[in-house]
Short mmCIF file of C-alpha atoms in Angstrom, two decimals:
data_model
loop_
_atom_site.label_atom_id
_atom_site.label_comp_id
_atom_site.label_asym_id
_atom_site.label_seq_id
_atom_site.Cartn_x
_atom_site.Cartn_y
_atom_site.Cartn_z
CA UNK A 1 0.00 0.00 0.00
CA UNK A 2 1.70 3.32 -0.95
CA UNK A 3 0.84 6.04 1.55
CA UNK A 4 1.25 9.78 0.01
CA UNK A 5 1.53 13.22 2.57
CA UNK A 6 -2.05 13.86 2.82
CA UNK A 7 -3.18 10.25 4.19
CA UNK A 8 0.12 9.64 6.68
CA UNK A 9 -1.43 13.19 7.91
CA UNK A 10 -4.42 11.76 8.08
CA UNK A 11 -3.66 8.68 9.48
CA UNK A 12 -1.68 10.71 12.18
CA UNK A 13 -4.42 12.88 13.14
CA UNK A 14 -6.80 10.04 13.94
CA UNK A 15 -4.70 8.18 16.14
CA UNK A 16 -3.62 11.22 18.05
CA UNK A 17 -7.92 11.81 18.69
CA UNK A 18 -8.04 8.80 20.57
CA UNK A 19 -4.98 9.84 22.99
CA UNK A 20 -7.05 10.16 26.46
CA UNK A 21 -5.70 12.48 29.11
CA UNK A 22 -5.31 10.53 32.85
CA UNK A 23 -5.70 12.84 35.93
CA UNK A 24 -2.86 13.02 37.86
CA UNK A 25 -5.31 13.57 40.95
CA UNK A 26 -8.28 11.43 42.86
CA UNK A 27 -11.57 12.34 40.98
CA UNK A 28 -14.77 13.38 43.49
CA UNK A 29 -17.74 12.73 43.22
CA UNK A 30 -20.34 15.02 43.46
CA UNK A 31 -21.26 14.65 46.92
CA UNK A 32 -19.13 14.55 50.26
CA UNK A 33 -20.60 12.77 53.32
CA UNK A 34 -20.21 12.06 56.95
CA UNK A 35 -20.49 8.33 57.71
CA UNK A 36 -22.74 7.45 60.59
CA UNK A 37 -21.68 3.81 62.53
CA UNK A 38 -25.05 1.61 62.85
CA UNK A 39 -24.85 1.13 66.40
CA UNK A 40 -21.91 3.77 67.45
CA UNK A 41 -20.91 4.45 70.91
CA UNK A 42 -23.95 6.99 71.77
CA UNK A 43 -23.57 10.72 70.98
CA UNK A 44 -20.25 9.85 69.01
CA UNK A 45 -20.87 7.37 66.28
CA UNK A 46 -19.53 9.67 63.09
CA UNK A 47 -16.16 8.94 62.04
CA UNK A 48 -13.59 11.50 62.40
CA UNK A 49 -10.41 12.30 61.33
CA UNK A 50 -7.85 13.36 64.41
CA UNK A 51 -4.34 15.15 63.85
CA UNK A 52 -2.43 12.22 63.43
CA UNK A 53 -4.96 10.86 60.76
CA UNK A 54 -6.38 7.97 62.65
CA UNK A 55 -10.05 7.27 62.42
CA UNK A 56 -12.08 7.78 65.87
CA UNK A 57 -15.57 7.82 66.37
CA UNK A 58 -17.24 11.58 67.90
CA UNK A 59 -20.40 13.49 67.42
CA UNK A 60 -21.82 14.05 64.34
CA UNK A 61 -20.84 17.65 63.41
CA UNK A 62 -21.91 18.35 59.58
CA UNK A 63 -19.93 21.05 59.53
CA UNK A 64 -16.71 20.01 60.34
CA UNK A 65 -14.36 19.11 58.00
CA UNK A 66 -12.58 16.19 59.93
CA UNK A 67 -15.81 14.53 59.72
CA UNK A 68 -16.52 14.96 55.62
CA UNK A 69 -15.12 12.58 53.03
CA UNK A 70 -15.74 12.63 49.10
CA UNK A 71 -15.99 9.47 47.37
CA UNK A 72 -13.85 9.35 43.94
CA UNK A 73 -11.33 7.81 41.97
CA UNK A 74 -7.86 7.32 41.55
CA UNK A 75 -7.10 5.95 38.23
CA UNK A 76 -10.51 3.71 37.91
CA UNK A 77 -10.05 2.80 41.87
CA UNK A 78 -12.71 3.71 44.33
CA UNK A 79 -11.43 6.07 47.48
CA UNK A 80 -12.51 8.02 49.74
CA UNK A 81 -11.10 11.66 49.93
CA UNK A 82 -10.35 13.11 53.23
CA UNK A 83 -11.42 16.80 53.49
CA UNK A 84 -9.61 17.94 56.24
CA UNK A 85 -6.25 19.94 55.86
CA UNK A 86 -3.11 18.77 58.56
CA UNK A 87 -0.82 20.45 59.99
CA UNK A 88 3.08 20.12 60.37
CA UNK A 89 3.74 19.17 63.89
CA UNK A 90 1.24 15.96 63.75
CA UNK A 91 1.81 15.37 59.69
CA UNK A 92 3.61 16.82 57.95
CA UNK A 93 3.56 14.45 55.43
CA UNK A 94 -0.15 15.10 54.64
CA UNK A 95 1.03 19.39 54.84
CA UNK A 96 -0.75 20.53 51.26
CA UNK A 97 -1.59 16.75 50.42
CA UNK A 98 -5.03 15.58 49.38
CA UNK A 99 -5.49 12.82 51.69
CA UNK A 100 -7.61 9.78 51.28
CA UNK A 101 -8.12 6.84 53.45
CA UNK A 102 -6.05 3.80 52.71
CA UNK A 103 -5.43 0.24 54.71
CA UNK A 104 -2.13 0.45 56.42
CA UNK A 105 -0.48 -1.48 58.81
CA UNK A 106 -3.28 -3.12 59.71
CA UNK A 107 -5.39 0.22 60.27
CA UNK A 108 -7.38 2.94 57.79
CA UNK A 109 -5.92 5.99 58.71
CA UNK A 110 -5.27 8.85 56.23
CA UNK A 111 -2.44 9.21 53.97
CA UNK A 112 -1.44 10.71 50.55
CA UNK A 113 -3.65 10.44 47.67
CA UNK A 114 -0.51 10.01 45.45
CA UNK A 115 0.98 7.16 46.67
CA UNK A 116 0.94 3.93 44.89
CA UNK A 117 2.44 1.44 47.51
CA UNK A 118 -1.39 1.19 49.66
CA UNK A 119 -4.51 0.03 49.26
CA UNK A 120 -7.11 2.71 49.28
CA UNK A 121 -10.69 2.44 51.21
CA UNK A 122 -13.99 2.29 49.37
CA UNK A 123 -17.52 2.79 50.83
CA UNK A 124 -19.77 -0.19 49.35
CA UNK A 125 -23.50 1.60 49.01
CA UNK A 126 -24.80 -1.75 48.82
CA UNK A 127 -24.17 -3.36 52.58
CA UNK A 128 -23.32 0.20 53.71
CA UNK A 129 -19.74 -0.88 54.89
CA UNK A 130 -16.06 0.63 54.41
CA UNK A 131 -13.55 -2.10 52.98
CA UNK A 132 -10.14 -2.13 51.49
CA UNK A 133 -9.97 -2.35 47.78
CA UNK A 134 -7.96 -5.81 46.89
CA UNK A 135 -8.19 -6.88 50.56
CA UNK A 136 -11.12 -8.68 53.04
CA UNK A 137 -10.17 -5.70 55.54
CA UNK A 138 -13.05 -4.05 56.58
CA UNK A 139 -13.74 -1.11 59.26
CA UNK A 140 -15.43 -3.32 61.92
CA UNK A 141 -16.63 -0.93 64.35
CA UNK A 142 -15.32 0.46 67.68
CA UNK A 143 -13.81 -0.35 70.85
CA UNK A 144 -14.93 0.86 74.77
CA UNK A 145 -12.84 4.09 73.32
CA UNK A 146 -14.37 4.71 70.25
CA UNK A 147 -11.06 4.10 68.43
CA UNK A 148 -11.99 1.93 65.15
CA UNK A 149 -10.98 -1.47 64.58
CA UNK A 150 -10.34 -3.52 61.48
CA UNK A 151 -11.84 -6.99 61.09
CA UNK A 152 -9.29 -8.41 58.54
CA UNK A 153 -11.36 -11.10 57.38
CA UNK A 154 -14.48 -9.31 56.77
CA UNK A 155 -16.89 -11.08 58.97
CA UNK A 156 -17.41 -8.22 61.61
CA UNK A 157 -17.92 -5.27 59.59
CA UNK A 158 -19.57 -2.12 60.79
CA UNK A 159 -22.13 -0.75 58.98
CA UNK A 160 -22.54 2.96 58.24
CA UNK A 161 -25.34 5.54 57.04
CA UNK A 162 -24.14 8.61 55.08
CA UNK A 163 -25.34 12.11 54.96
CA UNK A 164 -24.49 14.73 52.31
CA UNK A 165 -23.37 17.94 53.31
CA UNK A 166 -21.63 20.58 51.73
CA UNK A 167 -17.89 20.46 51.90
CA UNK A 168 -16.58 22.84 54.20
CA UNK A 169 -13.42 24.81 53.47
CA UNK A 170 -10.11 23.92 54.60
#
């Protein structure tokens, strides 16, 4: 086949419309939410964000952004995006970060959006619970503290309402 100027132009221009531009970035979803733990220690079943980025149960505040997560996506995976800001002296490897929350160690805590060495934490609508994405961890509730645990086989998990709110600025 003997390709002139005008058709190895053309040929060029049609594979270069089907490049498709990957953000760098978690995606959000529309709507941010505070989760709500199905039987949560009275007056403080939301979960909640602290300084260091672990995940404690205290009052439902709507307003507060250590309480507010976004659902999105990070390259086709499902995470949950952390609305809170940090601050230097507790982590300042989440300083100017989007955070999301990601299985660690044997914990969901938060940590940076950008990193590729974790598995991020998904909110299943269906059966209302958190999990790990490629793992049976699951956030299984609370302890006499209201400190979170992890069931790491998935047969204890909590289960969680959601209200949307409107994100407040960090």
């Amino acid at each position: 086949m003997k390709f002139t100027a005008l058709t190895f132009l053309a040929s060029i221009a049609a594979s270069t419309a089907q490049i498709v531009i990957v953000p760098t970035g978690p995606v959000r979803s529309p709507n941010t939410l505070v989760f709500k733990e199905i039987g949560g220690v009275p007056n403080n079943e939301c979960l909640t964000f602290t300084n260091s980025g672990n995940i404690v149960n205290a009052a439902c505040a709507w307003t507060h952004a250590d309480r507010q997560v976004t659902p999105g996506k990070i390259l086709g995976t499902d995470v949950l995006i952390i609305q809170r800001a940090w601050q230097s002296q507790f982590r300042p490897d989440l300083v100017g970060k989007q955070a999301c929350v990601a299985y660690n160690e044997g914990t969901f805590r938060a940590e940076d959006c950008a990193r590729r060495d974790l598995l991020f934490v998904r909110f299943d609508v269906g059966n209302g619970r958190i999990v790990a994405n490629g793992h049976s961890a699951c956030l299984g509730g609370h302890d006499d503290k209201a400190q979170v645990i992890i069931d790491e086989t998935s047969m204890k998990c909590a289960q969680f309402t959601i209200t949307a709110v409107t994100p407040t600025k960090v």
